[in-house]
XYZ file of C-alpha atoms in Angstrom:
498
model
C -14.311 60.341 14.556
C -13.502 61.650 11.177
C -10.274 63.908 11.086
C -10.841 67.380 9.070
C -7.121 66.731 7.439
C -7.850 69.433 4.987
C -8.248 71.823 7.649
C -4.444 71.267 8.379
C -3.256 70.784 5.068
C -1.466 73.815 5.324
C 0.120 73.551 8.594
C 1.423 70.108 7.641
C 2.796 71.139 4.564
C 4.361 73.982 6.129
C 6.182 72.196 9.049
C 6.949 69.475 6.911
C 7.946 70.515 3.979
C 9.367 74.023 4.281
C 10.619 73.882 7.668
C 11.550 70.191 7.037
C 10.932 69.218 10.492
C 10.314 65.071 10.422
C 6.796 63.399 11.017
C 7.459 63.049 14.283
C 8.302 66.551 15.321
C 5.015 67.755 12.747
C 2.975 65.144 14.692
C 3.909 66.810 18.374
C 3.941 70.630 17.010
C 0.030 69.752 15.547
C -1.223 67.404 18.679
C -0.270 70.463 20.658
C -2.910 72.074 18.757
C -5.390 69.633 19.808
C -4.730 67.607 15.926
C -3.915 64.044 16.941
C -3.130 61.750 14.524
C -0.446 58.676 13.803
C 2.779 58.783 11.758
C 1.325 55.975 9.712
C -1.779 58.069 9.104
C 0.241 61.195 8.371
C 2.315 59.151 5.767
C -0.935 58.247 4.267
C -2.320 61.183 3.666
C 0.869 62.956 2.090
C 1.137 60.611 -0.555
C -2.739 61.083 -1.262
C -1.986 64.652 -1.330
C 0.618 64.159 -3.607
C 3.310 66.015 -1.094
C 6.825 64.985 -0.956
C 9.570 66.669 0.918
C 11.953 68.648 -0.583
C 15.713 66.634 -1.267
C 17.622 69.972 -1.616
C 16.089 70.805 2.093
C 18.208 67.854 3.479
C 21.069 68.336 1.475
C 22.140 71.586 2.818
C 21.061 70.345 6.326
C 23.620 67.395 5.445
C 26.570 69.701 4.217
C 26.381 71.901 7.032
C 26.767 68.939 9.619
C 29.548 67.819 6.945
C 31.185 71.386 8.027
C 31.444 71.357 11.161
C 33.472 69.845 13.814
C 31.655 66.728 14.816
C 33.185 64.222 18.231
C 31.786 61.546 16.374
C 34.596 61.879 13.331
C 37.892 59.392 13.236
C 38.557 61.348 10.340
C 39.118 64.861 9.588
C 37.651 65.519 6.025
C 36.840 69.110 4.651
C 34.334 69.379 2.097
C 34.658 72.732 -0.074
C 33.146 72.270 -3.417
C 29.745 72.461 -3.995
C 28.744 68.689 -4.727
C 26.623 67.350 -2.506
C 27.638 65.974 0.830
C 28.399 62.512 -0.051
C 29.684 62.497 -3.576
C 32.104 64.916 -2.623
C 33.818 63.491 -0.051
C 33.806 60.532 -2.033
C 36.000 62.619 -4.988
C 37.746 64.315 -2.540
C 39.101 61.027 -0.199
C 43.413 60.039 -0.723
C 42.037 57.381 -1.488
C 40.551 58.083 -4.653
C 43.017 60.618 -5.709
C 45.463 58.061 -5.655
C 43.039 56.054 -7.838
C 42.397 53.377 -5.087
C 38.002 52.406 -4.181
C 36.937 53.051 -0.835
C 34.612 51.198 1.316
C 33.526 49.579 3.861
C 36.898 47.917 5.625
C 34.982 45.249 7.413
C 33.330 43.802 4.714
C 36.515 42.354 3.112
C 36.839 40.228 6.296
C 32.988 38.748 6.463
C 33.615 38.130 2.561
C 33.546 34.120 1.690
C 36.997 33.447 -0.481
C 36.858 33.934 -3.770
C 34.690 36.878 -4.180
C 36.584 39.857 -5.529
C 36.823 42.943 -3.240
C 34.930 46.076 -3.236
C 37.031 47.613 -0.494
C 39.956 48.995 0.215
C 42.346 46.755 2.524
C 41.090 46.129 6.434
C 41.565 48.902 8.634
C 39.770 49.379 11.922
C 38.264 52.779 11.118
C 34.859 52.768 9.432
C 34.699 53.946 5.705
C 34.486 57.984 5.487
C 31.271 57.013 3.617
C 29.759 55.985 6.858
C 31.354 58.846 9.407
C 29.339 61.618 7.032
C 26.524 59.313 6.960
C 26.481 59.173 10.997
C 27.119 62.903 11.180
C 24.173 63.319 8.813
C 21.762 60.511 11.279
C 22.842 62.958 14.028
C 20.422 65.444 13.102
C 17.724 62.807 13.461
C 19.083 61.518 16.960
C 19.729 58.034 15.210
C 22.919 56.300 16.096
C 24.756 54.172 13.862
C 27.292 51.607 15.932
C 30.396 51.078 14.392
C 30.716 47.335 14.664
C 30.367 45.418 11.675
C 26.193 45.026 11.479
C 24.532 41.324 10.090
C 21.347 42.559 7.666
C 18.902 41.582 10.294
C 20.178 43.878 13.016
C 20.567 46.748 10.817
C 16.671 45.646 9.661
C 15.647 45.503 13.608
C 17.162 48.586 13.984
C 15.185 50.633 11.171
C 12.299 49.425 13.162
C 9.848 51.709 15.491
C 11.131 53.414 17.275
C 13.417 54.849 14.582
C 12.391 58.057 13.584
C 10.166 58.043 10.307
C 12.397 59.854 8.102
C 15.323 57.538 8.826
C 13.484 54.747 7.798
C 12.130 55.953 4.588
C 14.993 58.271 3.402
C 17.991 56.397 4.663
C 17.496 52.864 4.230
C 19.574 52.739 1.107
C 22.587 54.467 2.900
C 22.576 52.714 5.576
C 22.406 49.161 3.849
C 25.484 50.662 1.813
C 27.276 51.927 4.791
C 27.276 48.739 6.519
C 27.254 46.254 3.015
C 28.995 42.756 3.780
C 29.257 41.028 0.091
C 27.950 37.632 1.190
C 24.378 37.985 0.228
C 22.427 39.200 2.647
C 22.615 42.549 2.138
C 21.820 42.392 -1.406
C 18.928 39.646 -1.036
C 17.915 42.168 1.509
C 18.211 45.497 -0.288
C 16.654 43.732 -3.511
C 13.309 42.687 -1.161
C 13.131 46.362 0.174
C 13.165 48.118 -3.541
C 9.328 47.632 -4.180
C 8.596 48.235 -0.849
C 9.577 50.918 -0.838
C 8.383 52.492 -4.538
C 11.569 53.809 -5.129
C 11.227 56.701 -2.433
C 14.998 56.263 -0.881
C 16.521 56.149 -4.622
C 15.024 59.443 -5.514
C 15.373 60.826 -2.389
C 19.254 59.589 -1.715
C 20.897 62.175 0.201
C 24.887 60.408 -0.839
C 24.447 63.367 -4.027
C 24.718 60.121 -6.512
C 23.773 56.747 -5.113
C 25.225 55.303 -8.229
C 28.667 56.200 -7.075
C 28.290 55.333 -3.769
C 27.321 51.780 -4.939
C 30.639 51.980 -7.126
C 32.587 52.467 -3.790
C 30.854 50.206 -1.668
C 29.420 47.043 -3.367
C 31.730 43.982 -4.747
C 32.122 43.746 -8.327
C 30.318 40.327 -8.772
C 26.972 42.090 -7.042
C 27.734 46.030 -8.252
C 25.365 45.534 -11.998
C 22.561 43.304 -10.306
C 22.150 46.025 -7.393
C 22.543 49.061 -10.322
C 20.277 47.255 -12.418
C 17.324 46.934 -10.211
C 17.578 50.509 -8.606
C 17.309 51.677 -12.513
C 14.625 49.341 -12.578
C 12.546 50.782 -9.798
C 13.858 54.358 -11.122
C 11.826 53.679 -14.480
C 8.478 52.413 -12.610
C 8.905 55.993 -9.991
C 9.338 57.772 -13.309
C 5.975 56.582 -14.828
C 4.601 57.437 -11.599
C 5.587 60.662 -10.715
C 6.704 62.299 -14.247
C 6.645 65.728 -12.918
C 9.983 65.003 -10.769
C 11.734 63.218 -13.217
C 11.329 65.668 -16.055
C 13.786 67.598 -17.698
C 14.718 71.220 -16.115
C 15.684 70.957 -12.490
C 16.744 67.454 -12.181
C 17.950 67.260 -8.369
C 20.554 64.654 -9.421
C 23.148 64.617 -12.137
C 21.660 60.606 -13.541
C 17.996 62.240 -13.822
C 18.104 63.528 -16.403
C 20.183 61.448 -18.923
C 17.947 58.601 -17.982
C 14.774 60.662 -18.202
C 15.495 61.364 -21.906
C 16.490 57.701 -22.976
C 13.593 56.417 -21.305
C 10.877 58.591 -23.288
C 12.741 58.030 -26.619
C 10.824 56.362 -29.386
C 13.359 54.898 -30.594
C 16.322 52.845 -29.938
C 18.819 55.099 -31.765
C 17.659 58.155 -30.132
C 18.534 55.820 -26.834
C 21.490 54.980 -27.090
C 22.688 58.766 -28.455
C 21.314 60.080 -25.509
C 23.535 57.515 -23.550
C 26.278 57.990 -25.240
C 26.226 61.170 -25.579
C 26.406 61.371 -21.800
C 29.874 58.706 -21.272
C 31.647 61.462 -20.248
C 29.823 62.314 -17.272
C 30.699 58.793 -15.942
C 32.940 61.272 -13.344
C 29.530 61.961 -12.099
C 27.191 59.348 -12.928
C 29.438 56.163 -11.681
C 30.985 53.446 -13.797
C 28.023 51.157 -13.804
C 25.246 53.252 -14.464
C 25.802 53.319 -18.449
C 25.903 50.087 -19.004
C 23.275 48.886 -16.878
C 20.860 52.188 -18.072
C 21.274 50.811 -21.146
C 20.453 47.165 -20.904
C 17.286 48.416 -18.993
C 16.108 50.955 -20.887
C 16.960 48.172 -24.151
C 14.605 45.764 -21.880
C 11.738 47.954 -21.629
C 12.014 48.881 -25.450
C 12.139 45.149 -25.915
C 8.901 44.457 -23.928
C 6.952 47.226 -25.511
C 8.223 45.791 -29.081
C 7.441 42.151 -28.135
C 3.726 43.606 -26.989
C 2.312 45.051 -30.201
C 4.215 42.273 -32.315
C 1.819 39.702 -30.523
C -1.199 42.119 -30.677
C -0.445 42.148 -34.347
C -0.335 38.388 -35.245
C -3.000 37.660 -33.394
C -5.040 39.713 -36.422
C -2.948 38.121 -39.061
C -0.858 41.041 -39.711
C 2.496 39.423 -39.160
C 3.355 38.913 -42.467
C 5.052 41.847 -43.694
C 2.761 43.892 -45.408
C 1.118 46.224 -43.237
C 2.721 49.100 -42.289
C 4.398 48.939 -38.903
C 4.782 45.367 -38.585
C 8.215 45.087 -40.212
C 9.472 48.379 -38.706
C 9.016 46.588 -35.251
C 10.136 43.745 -36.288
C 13.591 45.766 -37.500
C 13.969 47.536 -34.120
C 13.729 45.028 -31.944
C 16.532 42.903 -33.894
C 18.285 46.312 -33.878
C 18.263 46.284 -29.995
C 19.272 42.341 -29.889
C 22.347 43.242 -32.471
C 23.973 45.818 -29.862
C 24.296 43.160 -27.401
C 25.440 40.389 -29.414
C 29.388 40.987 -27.624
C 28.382 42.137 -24.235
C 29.418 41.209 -21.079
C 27.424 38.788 -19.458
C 26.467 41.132 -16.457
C 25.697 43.569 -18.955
C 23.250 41.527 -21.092
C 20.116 40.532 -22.030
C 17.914 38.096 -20.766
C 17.561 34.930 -22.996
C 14.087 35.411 -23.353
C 14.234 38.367 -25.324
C 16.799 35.821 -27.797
C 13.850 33.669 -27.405
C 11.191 35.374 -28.912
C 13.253 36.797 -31.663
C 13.669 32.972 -32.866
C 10.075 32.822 -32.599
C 9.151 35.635 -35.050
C 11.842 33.837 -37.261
C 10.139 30.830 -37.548
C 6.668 33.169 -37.759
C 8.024 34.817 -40.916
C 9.229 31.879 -42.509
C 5.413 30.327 -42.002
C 4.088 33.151 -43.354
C 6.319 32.787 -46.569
C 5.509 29.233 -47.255
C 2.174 29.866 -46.628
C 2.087 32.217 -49.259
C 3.685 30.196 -51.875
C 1.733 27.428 -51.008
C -1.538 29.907 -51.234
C -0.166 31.227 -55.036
C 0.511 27.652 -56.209
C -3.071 26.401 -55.704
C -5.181 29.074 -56.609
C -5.579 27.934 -60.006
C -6.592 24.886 -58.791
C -8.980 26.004 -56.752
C -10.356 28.443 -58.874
C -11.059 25.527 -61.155
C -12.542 23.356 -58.450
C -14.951 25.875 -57.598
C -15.905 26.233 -61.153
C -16.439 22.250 -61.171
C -18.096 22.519 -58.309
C -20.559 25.611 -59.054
C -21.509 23.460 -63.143
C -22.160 20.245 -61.060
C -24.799 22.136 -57.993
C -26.413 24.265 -60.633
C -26.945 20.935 -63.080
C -28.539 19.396 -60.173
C -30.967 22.182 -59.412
C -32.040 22.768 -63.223
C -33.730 19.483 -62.649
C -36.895 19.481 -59.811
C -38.673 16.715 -58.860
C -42.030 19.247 -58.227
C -43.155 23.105 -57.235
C -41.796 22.501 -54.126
C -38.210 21.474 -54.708
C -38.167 24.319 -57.795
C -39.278 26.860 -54.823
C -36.473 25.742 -52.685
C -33.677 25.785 -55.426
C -35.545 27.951 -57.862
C -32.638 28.903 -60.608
C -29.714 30.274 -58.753
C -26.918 28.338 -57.222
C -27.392 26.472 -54.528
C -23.630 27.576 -53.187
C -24.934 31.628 -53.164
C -27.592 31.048 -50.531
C -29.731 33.084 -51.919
C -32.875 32.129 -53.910
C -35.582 34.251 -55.504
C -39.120 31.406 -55.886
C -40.342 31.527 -59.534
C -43.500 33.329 -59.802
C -45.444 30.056 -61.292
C -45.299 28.077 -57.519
C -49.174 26.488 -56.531
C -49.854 28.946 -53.401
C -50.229 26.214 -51.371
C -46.760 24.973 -51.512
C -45.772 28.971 -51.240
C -47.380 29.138 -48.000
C -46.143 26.379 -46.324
C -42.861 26.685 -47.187
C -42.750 30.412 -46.226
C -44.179 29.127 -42.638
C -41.379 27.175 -42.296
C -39.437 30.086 -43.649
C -40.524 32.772 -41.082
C -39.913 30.551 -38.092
C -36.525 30.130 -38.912
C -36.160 34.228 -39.058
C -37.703 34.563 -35.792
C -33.788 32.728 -35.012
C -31.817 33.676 -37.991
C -31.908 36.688 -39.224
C -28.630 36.649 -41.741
C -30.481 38.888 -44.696
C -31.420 36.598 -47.665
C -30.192 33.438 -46.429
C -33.649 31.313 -47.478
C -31.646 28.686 -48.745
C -29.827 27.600 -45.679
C -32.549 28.321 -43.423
C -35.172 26.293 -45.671
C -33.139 23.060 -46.045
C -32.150 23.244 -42.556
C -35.811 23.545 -41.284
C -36.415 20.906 -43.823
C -33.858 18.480 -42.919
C -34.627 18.772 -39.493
C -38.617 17.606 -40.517
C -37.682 15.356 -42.663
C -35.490 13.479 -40.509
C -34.306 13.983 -36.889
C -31.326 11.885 -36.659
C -29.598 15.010 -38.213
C -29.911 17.144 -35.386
C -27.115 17.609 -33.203
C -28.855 18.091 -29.966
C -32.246 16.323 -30.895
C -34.045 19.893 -29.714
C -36.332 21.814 -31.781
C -35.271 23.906 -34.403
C -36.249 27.506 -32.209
C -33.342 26.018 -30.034
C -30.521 27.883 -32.389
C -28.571 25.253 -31.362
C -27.422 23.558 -35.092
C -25.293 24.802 -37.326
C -27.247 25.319 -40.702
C -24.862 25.488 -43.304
C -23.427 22.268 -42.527
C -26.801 20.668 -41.296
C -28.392 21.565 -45.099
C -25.567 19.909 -47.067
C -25.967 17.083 -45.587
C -29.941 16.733 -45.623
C -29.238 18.135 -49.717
C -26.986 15.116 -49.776
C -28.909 12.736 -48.568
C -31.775 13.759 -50.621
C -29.300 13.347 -53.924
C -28.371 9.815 -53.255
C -32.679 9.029 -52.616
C -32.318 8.730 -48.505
C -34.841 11.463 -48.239
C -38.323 12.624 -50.101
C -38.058 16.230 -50.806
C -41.707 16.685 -49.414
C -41.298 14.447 -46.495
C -41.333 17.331 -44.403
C -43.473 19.475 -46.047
């Protein structure tokens, strides 16, 4: 039976949304008023509705848990500014006022040799990272052990029954919380990204994941993790522009990255970047440099897009406006990562197709030389050409052949019959004529379509196909040359077919 959802659009979006109860409490509140439905349905219809829970709502609920005394804690932090939970008590750890990175102590020891640190030395207390993060889970009656987790627990764990809003608001944090650097919980976290349409990015409760992901991840896997959360960031943004855009922006990145992904060009990117180093306090180390290599890669991409859409009409060649200013930017974007880093840069394939519209460009030039230096030639060979066809239709064998050529150049395909044809001839020739318009209809194209018709008579070797000639099937231009030919060197009668 049908559910009347929009009966209970209200109540849903009430419970959920300003009370912020989760989908599991909403579920039990509105099946105790005879409204019975599944999570997976209720998920379903929110995102049809377009209705997202409020961050903020969570936030405070966060802090306040953050506040109090909790039995849970190994570590007594106070949080008094008002940054959100976790990116404060990431500024406000010993740890990082004596310019020392926090993490996650056991991951040092599951790290293979070799791979540089992203923690501070092993201790057997868990990361103050993850105590607020299990204060915060509290609230949701989710319990996050303290042992040292392999991805596919954690994974097993985040499955039913977790409660809903665990699962899609905390996946992130908890997959940072418990991050080993071998591997798996990247491989992992990198699978879960699309999945998940970015929903625990923009709705990370750690204030700034981009920090957190500073603390907690090792250096060698910190840009690839940044780089594809921006990634997923941009496709959310094209998806939902009415939470991204400038004004509000719940998070301090939003808004920088909003900007520099809607400029036009890559100069206006790169001072709205820039222009925003100093927040780095806030945004986290990485997120700069890997904003800008992804916003470069999706300038790049649109770029490389209309470049092809414009040589495949010929315009690649410099002279029509737009071409060469596209052309310009995208070597402008290459140019600014000539020197970086090699976490930090490009993908060869954008160095790729630049060498491509090199060699493009230099095709284009020697065609064009090559195009100036013969067209006196040609010109002249035409002229040859256009003496010799009209000598050789000043001279008819009979009515006929003057009907077919009458005084104009054979090359125009156009001919207008002298008025002193036998009628006889006239009609069947314009017989043959108005068959071939029933098929070709190309305005005053009676010379092609005459010889053709006549060729084909005359002699039907020359078809193609062998059909008849209502078969449209023969390429008349080419198919009349060759009959006229023949007929020049005495192969053919010009009345044969007539």
């Amino acid at each position: 039976m049908t559910k009347d959802w929009e009966s209970y659009k209200a109540a849903i979006r009430q419970l959920y949304v300003t009370e912020a109860k989760t989908l599991d409490e909403v579920q039990r509140v509105l099946r105790g008023q005879g409204f019975d439905a599944s999570i997976r349905a209720y998920r379903m219809k929110l995102d049809a509705w377009g209705i997202r829970k409020n961050a903020s709502i969570h936030i405070r609920k966060k802090r306040r848990l953050d506040e109090s005394d909790s039995p849970e804690s190994e570590s007594s932090i106070q949080c008094t500014d008002s940054e959100t939970l976790f990116s404060s008590g990431l500024q406000q750890t010993p740890a990082r006022k004596a310019g020392e990175t926090t993490g996650s102590a056991i991951s040092d020891s599951l790290k293979p040799e070799g791979l540089p640190s992203a923690s501070q030395p092993h201790t057997n207390k868990p990361s103050e990272f993850e105590v607020r993060l299990r204060r915060a889970l509290a609230e949701f009656k989710f319990t996050l052990p303290y042992r040292p987790l392999k991805v596919h627990e954690l994974i097993r764990m985040l499955a039913e029954p977790c409660p809903e809003d665990v699962r899609n608001f905390f996946t992130l944090e908890l997959l940072l919380a418990k991050w080993q650097s071998d591997g798996s919980y990247l491989k992992m976290t990198l699978d879960l990204l699309p999945d998940f349409d970015a929903a625990f990015l923009t709705d990370f409760y750690g204030g700034n994941m981009f920090k957190v992901i500073d603390q907690m991840v090792a250096p060698h896997e910190k840009p690839v993790l940044t780089k594809a959360c921006l990634e997923r960031i941009l496709v959310a943004m094209a998806n939902w522009p009415d939470e991204y855009q400038s004004g509000n922006p719940i998070y301090a990145w939003q808004e920088p990255l909003w900007a520099a992904s809607r400029a036009t060009s890559w100069k206006d990117v790169k001072s709205t970047l820039r222009d925003d180093r100093l927040r780095q306090e806030v945004m986290g180390a990485s997120f700069f440099d890997c904003a800008l290599l992804v916003v470069a890669e999706d300038l790049l991409a649109s770029c490389m897009k209309r470049i092809k859409a414009a040589r495949r009409i010929a315009w690649l060649n410099g002279d029509i406006e737009g071409v060469q200013e596209l052309r310009d930017e995208y070597m402008d974007v290459l140019g600014d990562f000539v020197d970086a880093a090699p976490e930090f840069d490009l993908d060869r394939s954008w160095y790729k197709f630049a060498l491509k519209m090199s060699k493009w460009k230099d095709q284009t030039i020697e065609d064009k030389k090559s195009t100036n230096a013969n067209q006196p030639q040609q010109e002249q060979r035409q002229a040859n050409s256009s003496e010799n066809d009209r000598s050789i239709a000043q001279k008819p064998q009979n009515r006929v052949f003057d009907f077919v050529f009458g005084y104009a150049d054979p090359s125009s395909a156009y001919v207008s019959p002298p008025p002193s044809v036998p009628v006889n001839d006239e009609q069947d020739i314009r017989k043959v004529h108005l068959s071939s318009r029933t098929e070709h209809s190309s305005g005053n194209n009676q010379f092609l379509d005459v010889c053709s018709y006549a060729a084909i008579i005359d002699s039907p070797s020359l078809s193609p196909t062998g059909k008849t000639p209502s078969s449209n099937t023969y390429n008349l231009a080419e198919l009349s040359i060759e009959w006229l030919e023949s007929v020049s060197r005495g192969e053919h009668s010009i009345v044969a077919g007539f």
